[in-house]
JSON list of C-alpha atoms in Angstrom, two decimals:
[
{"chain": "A", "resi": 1, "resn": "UNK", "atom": "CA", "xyz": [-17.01, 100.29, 41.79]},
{"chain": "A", "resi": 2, "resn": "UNK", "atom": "CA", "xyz": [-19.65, 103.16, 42.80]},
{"chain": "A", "resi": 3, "resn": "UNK", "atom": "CA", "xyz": [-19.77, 106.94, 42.35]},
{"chain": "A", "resi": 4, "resn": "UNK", "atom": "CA", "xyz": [-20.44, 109.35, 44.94]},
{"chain": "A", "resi": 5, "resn": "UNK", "atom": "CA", "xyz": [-21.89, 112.63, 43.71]},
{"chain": "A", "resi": 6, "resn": "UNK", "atom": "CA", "xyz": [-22.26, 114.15, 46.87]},
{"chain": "A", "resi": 7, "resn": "UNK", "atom": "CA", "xyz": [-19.48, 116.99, 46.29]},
{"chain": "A", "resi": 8, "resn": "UNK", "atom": "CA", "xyz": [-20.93, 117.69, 43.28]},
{"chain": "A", "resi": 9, "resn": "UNK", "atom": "CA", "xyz": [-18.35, 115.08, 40.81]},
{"chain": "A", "resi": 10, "resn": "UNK", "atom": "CA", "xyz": [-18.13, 112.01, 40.34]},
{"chain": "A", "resi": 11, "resn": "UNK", "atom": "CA", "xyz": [-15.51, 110.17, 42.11]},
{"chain": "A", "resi": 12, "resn": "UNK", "atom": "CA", "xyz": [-14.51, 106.73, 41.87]},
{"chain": "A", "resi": 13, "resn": "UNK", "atom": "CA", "xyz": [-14.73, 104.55, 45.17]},
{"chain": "A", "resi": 14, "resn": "UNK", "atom": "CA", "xyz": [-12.48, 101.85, 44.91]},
{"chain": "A", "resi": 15, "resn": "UNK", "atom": "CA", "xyz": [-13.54, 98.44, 46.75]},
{"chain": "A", "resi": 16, "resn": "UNK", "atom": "CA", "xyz": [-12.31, 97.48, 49.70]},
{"chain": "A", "resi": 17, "resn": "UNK", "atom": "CA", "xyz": [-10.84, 94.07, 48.31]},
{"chain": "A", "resi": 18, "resn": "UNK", "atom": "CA", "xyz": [-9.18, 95.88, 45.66]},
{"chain": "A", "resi": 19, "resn": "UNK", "atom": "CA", "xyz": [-7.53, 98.29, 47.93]},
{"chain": "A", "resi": 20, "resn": "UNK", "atom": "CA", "xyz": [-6.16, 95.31, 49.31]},
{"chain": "A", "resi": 21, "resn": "UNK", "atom": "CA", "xyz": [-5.24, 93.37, 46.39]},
{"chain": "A", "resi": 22, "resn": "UNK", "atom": "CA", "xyz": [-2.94, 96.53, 45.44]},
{"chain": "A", "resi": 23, "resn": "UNK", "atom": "CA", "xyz": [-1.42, 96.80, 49.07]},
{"chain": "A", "resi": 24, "resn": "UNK", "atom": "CA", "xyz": [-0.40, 92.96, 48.75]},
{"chain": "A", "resi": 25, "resn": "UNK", "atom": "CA", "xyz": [0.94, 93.77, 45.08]},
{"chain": "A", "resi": 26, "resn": "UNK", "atom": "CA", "xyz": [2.73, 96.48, 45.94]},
{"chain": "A", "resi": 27, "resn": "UNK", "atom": "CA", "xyz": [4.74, 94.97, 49.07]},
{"chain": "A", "resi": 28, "resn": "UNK", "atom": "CA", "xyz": [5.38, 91.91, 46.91]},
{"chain": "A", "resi": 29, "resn": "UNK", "atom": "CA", "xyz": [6.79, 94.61, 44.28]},
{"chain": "A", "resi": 30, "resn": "UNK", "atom": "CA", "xyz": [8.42, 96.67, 47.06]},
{"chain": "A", "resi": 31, "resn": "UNK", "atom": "CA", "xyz": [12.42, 95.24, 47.31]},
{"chain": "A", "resi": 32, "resn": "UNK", "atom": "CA", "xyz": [12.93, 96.12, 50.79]},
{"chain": "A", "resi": 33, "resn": "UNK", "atom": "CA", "xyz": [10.34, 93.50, 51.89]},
{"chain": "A", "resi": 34, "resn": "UNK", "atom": "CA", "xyz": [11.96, 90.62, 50.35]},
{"chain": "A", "resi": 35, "resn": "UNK", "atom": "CA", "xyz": [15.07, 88.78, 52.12]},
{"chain": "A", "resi": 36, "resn": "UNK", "atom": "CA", "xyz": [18.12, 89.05, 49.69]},
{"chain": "A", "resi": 37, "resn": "UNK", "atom": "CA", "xyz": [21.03, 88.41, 52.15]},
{"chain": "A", "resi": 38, "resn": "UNK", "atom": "CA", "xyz": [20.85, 84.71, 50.54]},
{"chain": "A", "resi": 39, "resn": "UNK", "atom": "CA", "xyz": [21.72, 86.68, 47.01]},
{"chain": "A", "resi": 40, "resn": "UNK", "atom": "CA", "xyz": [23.98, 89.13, 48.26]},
{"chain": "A", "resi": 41, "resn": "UNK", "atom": "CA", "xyz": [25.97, 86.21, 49.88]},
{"chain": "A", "resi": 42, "resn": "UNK", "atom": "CA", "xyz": [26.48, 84.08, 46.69]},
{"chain": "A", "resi": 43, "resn": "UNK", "atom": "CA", "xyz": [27.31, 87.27, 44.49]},
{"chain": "A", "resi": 44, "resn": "UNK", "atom": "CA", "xyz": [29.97, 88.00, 47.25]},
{"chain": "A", "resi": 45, "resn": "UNK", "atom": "CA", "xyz": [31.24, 84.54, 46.33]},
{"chain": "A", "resi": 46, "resn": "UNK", "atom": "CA", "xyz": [31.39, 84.60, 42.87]},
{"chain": "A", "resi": 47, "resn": "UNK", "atom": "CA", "xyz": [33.24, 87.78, 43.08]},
{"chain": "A", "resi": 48, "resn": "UNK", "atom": "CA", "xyz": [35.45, 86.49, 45.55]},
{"chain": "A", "resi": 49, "resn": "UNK", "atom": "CA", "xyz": [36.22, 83.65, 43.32]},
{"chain": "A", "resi": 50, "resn": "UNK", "atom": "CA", "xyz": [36.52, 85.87, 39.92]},
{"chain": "A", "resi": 51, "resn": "UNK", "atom": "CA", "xyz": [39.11, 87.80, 41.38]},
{"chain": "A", "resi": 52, "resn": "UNK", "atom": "CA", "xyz": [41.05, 84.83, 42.81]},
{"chain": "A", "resi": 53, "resn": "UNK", "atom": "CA", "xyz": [40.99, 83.33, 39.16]},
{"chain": "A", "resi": 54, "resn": "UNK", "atom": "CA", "xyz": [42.24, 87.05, 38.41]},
{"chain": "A", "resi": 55, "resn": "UNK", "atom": "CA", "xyz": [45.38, 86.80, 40.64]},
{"chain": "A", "resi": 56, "resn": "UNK", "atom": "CA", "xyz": [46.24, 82.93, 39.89]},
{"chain": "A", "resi": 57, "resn": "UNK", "atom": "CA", "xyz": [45.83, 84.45, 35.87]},
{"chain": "A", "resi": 58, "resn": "UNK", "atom": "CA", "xyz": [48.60, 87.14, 36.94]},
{"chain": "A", "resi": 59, "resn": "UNK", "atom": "CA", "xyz": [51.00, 84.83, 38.86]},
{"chain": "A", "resi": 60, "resn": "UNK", "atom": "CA", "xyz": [50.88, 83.05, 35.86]},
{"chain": "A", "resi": 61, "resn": "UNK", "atom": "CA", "xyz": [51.48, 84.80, 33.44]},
{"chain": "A", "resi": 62, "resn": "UNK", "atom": "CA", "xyz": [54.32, 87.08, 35.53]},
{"chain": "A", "resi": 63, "resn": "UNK", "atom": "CA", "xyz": [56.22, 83.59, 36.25]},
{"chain": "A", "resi": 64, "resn": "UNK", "atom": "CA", "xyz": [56.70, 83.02, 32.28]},
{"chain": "A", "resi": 65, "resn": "UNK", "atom": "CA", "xyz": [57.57, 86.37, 31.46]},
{"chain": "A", "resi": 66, "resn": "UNK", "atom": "CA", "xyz": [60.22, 85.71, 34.01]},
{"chain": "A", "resi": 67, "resn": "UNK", "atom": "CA", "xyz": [60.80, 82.46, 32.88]},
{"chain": "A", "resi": 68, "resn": "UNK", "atom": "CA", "xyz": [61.07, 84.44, 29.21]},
{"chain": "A", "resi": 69, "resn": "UNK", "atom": "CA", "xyz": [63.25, 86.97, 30.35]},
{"chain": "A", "resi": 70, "resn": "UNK", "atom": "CA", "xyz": [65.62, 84.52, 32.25]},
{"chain": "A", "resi": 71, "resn": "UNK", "atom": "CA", "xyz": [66.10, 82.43, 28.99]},
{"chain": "A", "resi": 72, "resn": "UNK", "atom": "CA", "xyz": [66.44, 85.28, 27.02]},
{"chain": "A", "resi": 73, "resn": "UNK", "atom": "CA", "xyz": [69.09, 86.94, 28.98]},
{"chain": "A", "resi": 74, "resn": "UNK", "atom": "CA", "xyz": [70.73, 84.09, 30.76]},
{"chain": "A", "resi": 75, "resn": "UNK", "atom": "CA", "xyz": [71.27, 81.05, 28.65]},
{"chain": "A", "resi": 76, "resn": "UNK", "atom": "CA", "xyz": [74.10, 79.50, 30.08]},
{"chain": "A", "resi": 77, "resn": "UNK", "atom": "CA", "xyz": [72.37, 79.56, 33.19]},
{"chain": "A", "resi": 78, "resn": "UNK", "atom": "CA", "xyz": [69.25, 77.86, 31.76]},
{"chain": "A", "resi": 79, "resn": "UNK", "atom": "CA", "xyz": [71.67, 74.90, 30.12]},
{"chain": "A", "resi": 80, "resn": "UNK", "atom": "CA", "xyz": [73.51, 74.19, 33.56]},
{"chain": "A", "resi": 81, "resn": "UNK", "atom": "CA", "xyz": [69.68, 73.78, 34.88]},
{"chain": "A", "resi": 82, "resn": "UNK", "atom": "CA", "xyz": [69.08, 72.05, 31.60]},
{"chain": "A", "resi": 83, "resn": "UNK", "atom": "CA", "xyz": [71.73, 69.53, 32.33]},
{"chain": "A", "resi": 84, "resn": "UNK", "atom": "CA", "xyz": [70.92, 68.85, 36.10]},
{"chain": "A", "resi": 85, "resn": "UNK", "atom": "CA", "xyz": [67.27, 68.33, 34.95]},
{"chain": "A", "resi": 86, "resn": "UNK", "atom": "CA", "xyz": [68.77, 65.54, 33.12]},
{"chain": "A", "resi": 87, "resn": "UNK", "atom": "CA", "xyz": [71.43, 64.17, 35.14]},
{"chain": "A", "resi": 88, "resn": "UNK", "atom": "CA", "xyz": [67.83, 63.97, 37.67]},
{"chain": "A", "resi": 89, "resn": "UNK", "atom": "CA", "xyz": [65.57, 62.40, 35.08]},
{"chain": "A", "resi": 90, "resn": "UNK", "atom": "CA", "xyz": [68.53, 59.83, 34.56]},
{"chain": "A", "resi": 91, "resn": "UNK", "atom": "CA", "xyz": [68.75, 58.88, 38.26]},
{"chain": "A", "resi": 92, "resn": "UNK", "atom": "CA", "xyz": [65.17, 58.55, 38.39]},
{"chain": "A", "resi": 93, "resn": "UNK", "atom": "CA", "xyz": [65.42, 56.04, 35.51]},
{"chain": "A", "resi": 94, "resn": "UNK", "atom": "CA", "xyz": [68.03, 54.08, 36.34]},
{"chain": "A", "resi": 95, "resn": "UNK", "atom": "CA", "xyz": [66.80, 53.80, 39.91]},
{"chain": "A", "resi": 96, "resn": "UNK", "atom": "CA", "xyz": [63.40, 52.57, 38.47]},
{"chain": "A", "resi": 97, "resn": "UNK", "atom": "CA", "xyz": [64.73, 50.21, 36.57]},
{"chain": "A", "resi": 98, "resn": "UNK", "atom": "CA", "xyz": [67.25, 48.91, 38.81]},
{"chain": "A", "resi": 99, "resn": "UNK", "atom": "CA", "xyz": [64.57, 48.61, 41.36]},
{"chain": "A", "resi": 100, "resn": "UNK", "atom": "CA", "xyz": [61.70, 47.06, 39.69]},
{"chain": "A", "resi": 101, "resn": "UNK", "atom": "CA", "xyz": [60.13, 43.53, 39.61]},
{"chain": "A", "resi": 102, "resn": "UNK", "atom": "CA", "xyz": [62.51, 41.28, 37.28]},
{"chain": "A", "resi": 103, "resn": "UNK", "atom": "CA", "xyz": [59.61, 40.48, 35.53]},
{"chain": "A", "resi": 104, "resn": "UNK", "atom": "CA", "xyz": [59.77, 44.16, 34.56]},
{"chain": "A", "resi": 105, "resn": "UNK", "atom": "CA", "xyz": [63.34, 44.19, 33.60]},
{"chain": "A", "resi": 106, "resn": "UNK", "atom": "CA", "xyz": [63.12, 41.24, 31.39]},
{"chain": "A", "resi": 107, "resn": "UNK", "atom": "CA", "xyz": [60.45, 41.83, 29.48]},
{"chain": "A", "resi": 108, "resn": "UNK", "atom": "CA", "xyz": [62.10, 45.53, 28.21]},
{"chain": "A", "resi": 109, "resn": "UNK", "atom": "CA", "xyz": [61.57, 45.61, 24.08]},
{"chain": "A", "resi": 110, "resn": "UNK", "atom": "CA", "xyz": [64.34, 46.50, 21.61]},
{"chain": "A", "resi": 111, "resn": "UNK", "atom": "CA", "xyz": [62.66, 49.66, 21.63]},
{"chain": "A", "resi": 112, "resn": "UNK", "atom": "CA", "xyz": [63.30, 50.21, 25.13]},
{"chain": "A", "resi": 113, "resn": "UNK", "atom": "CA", "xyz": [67.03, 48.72, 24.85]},
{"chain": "A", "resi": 114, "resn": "UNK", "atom": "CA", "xyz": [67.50, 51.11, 22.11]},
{"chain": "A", "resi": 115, "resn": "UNK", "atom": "CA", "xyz": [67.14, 54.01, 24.54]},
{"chain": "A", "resi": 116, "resn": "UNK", "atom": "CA", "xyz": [70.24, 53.85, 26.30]},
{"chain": "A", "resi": 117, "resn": "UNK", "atom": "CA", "xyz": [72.29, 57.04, 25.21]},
{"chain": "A", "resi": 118, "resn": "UNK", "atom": "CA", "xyz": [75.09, 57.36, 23.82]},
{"chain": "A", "resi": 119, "resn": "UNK", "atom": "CA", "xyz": [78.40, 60.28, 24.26]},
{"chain": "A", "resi": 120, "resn": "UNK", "atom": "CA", "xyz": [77.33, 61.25, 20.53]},
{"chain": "A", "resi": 121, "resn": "UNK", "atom": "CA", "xyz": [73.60, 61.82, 21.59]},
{"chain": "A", "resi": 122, "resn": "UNK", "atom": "CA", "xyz": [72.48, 65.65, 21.23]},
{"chain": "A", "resi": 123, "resn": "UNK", "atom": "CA", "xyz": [70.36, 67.10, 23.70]},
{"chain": "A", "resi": 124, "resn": "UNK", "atom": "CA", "xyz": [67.73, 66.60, 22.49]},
{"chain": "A", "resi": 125, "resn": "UNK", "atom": "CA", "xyz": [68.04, 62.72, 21.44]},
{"chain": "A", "resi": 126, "resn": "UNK", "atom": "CA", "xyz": [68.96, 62.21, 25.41]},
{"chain": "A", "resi": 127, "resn": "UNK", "atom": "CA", "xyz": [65.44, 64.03, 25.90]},
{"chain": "A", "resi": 128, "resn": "UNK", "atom": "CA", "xyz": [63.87, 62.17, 23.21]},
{"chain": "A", "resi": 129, "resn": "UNK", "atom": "CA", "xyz": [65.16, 58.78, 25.05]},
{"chain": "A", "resi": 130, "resn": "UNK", "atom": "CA", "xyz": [64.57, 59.68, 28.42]},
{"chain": "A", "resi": 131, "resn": "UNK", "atom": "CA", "xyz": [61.09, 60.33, 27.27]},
{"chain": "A", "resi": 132, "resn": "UNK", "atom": "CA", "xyz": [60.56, 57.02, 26.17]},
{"chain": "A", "resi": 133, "resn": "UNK", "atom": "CA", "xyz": [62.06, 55.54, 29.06]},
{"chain": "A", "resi": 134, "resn": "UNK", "atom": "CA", "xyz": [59.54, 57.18, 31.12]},
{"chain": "A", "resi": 135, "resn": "UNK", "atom": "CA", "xyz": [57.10, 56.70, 29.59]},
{"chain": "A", "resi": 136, "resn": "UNK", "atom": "CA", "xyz": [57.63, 52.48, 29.54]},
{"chain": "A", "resi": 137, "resn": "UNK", "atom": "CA", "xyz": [58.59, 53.03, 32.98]},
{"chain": "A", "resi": 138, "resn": "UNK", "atom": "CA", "xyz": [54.73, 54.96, 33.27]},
{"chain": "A", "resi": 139, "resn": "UNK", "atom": "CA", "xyz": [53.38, 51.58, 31.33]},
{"chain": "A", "resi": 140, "resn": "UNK", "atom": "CA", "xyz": [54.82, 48.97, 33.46]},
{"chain": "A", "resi": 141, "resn": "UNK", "atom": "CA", "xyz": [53.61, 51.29, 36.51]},
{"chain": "A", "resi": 142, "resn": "UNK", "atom": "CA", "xyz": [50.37, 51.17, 35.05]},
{"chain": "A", "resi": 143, "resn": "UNK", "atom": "CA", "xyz": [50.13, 47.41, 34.41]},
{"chain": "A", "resi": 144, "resn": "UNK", "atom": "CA", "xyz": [51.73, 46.55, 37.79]},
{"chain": "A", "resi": 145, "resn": "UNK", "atom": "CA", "xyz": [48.68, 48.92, 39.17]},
{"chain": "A", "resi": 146, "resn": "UNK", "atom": "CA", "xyz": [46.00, 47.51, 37.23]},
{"chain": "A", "resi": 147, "resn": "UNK", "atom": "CA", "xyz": [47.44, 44.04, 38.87]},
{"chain": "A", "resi": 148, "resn": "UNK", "atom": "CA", "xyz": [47.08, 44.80, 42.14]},
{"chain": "A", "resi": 149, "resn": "UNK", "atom": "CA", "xyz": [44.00, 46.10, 41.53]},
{"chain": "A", "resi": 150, "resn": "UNK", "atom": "CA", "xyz": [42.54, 42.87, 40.17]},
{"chain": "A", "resi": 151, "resn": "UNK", "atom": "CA", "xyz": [44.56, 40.66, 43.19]},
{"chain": "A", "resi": 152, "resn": "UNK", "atom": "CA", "xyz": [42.82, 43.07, 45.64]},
{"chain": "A", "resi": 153, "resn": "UNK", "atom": "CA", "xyz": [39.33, 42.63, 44.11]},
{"chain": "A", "resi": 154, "resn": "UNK", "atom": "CA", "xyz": [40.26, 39.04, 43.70]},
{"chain": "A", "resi": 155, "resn": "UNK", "atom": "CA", "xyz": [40.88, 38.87, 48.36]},
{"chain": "A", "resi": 156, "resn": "UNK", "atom": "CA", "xyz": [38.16, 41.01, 48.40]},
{"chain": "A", "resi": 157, "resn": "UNK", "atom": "CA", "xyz": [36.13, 38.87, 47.11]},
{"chain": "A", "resi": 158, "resn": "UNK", "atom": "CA", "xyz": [37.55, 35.87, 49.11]},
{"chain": "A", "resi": 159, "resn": "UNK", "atom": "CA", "xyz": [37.41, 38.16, 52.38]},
{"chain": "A", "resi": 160, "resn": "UNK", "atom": "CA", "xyz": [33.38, 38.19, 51.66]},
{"chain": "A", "resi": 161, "resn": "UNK", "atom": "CA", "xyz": [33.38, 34.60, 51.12]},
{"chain": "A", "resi": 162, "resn": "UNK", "atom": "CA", "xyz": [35.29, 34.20, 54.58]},
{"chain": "A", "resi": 163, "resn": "UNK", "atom": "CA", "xyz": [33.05, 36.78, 56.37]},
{"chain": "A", "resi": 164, "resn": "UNK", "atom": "CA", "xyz": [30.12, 34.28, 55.22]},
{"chain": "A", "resi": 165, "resn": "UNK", "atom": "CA", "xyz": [31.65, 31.81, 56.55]},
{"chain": "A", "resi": 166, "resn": "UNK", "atom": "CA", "xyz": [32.00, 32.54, 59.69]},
{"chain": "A", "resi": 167, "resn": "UNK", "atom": "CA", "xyz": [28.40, 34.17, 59.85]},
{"chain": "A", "resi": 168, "resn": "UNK", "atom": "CA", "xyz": [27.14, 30.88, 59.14]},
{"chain": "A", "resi": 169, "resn": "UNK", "atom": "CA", "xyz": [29.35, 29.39, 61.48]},
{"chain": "A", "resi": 170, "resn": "UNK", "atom": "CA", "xyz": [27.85, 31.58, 64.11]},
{"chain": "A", "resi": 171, "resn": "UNK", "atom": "CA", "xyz": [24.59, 30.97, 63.41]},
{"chain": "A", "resi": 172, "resn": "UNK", "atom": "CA", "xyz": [25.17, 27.26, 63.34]},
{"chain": "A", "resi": 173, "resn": "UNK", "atom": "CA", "xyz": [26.88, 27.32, 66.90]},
{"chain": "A", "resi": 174, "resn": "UNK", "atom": "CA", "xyz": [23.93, 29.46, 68.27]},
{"chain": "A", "resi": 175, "resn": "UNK", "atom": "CA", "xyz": [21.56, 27.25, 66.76]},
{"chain": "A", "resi": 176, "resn": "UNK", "atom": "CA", "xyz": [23.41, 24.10, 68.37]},
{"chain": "A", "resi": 177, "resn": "UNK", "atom": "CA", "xyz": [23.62, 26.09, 72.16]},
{"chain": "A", "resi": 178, "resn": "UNK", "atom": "CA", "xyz": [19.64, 26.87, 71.86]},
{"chain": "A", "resi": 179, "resn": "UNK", "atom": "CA", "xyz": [18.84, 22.89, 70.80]},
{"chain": "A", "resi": 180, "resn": "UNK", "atom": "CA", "xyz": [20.96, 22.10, 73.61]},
{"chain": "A", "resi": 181, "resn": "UNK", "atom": "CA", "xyz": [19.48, 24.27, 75.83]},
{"chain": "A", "resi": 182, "resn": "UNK", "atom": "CA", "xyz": [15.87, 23.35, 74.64]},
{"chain": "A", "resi": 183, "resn": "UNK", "atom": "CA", "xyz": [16.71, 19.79, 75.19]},
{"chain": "A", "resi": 184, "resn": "UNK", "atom": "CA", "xyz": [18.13, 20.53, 78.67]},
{"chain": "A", "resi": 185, "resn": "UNK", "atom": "CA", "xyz": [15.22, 22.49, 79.52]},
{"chain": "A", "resi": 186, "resn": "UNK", "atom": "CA", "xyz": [12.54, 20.04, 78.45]},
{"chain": "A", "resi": 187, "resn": "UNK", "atom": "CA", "xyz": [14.62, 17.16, 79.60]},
{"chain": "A", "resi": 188, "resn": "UNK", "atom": "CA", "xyz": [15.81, 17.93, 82.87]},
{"chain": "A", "resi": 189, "resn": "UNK", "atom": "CA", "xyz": [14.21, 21.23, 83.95]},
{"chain": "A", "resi": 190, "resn": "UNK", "atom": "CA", "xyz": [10.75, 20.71, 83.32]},
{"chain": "A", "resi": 191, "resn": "UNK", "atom": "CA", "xyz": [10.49, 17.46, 84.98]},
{"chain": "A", "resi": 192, "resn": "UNK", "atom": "CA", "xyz": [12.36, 17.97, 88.18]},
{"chain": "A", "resi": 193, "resn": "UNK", "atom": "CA", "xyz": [9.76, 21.52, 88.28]},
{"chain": "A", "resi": 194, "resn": "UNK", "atom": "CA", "xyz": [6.87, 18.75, 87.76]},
{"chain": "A", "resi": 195, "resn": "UNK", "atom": "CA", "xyz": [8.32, 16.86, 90.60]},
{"chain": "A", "resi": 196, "resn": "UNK", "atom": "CA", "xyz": [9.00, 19.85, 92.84]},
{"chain": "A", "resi": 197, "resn": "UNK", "atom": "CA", "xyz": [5.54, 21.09, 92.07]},
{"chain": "A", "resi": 198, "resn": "UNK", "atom": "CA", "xyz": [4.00, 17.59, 93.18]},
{"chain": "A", "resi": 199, "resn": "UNK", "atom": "CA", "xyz": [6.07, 17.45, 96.09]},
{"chain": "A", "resi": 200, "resn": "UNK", "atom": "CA", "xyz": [4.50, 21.00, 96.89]},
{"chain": "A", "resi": 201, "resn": "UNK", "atom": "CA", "xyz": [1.12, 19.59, 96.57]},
{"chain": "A", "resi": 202, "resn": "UNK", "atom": "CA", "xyz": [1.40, 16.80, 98.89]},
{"chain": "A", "resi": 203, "resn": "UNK", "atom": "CA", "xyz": [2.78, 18.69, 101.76]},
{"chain": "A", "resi": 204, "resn": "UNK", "atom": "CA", "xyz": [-0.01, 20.96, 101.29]},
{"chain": "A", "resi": 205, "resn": "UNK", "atom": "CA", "xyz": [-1.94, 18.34, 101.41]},
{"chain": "A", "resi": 206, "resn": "UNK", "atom": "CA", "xyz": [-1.13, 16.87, 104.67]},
{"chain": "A", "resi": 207, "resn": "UNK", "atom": "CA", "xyz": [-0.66, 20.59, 106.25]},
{"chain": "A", "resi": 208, "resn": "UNK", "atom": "CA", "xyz": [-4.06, 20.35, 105.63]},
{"chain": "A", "resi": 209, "resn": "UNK", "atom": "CA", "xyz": [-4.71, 16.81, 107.10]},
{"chain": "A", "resi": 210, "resn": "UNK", "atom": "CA", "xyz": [-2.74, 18.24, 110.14]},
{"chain": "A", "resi": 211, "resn": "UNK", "atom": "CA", "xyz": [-5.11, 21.06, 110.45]},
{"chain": "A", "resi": 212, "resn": "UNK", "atom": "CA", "xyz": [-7.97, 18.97, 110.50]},
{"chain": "A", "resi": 213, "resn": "UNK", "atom": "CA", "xyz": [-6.16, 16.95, 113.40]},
{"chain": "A", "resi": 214, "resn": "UNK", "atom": "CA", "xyz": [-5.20, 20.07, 114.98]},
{"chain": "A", "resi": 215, "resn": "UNK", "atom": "CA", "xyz": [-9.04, 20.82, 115.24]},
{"chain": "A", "resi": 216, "resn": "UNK", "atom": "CA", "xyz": [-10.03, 17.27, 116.09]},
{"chain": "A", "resi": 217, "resn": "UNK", "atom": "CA", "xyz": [-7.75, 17.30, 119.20]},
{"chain": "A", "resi": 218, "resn": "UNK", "atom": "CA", "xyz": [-8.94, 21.03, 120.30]},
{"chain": "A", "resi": 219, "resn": "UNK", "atom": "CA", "xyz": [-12.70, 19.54, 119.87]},
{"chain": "A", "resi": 220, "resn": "UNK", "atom": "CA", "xyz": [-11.71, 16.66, 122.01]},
{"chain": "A", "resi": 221, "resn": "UNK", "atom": "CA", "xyz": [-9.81, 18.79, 124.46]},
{"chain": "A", "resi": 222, "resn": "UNK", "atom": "CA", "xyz": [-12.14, 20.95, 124.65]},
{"chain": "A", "resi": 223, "resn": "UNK", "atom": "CA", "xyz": [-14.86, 17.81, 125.93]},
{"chain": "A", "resi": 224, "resn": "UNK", "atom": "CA", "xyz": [-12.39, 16.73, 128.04]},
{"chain": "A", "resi": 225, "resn": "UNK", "atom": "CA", "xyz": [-12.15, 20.15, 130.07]},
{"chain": "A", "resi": 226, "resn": "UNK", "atom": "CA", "xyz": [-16.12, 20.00, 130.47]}
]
């Protein structure tokens, strides 16, 4: 930095590299240089996705206040839908059952026996059974899943050792069509080109000897005429 006392004061006279150095920092400072559409996309987002949280929060909450207030003004109402619910679950049940493996069906505990209701059952013993049926009904689901599972890893596995197989089976047969074809080529091929070739040779050969006899009889022709 230098002073210039020409006007009588001394001024400071900022380099030109600083000057520059300042310009640079103060367009990197400046906001309107930078590119925040990227930002201003994702905050959209994230608002667009708080307020959606908002409204699912609402829809909630209004369906059990009306759930609330329909219990609470209506009960009879709520114990007819009570009682389909469980002339439903029931079905569901005894369809299950009825249809499932009899592997299933025989191998049902005392607990499980134990469940079937009774006309002296309260409501909520028939809940408390049908809950249990489900859930054994959930188990056996679960084990029966877990089975085919293991079969289907078990033919996986087998459908690899097939796919092997029949890779090697390929590569055998294409290995037995090239040995036959090397043999066939060597065998047959080669010699009958060796023979051709020869062949070739000698009737270029006596082309030639017929050449020299062509010129022998012009030479002697050509006597003859003088």
């Amino acid at each position: 930095m230098s002073f210039n006392t020409a006007s009588g004061g001394q001024q400071p006279m900022h380099h030109p590299q600083q000057q520059q150095q300042q310009q640079q920092q103060q367009l990197f400072m400046n906001p309107q240089t930078e590119n925040l559409d990227q930002l201003y996309s994702l905050v959209g987002t994230l608002v667009a996705l708080v307020q959606e949280n908002k409204k699912h929060k609402a829809s909630i909450l209004s369906k059990v206040d009306t759930l609330s207030t329909r219990i609470n003004r209506d009960p009879e109402k709520v114990k007819e839908s009570y009682e389909g619910d469980k002339a439903v679950f029931q079905n569901f049940i005894n369809g299950s059952i009825g249809s499932y493996s009899t592997s299933a069906k025989l191998n049902r505990t005392d607990d499980q026996l134990s469940t079937d209701q009774s006309e002296d059952d309260t409501d909520e013993e028939i809940v408390l059974k049908q809950n249990t049926q489900l859930k054994a009904i959930l188990k056996d689901e679960q084990m029966a899943t877990l089975n085919s599972v293991k079969a289907l890893s078990y033919h996986e596995e087998g459908f690899h050792d097939i796919i092997r197989a029949l890779r090697c089976d390929v590569l055998n047969h294409r290995k037995l069509v090239l040995e036959i074809a090397r043999k066939k080529f060597n065998g047959d091929l080669v010699p009958k080109e060796d023979d051709e070739f020869g062949k070739y040779m000698e009737n270029v050969d006596n082309f030639d000897q017929l050449l020299k006899l062509s010129e022998v009889f012009r030479s002697l022709l050509k006597l003859l005429n003088t």
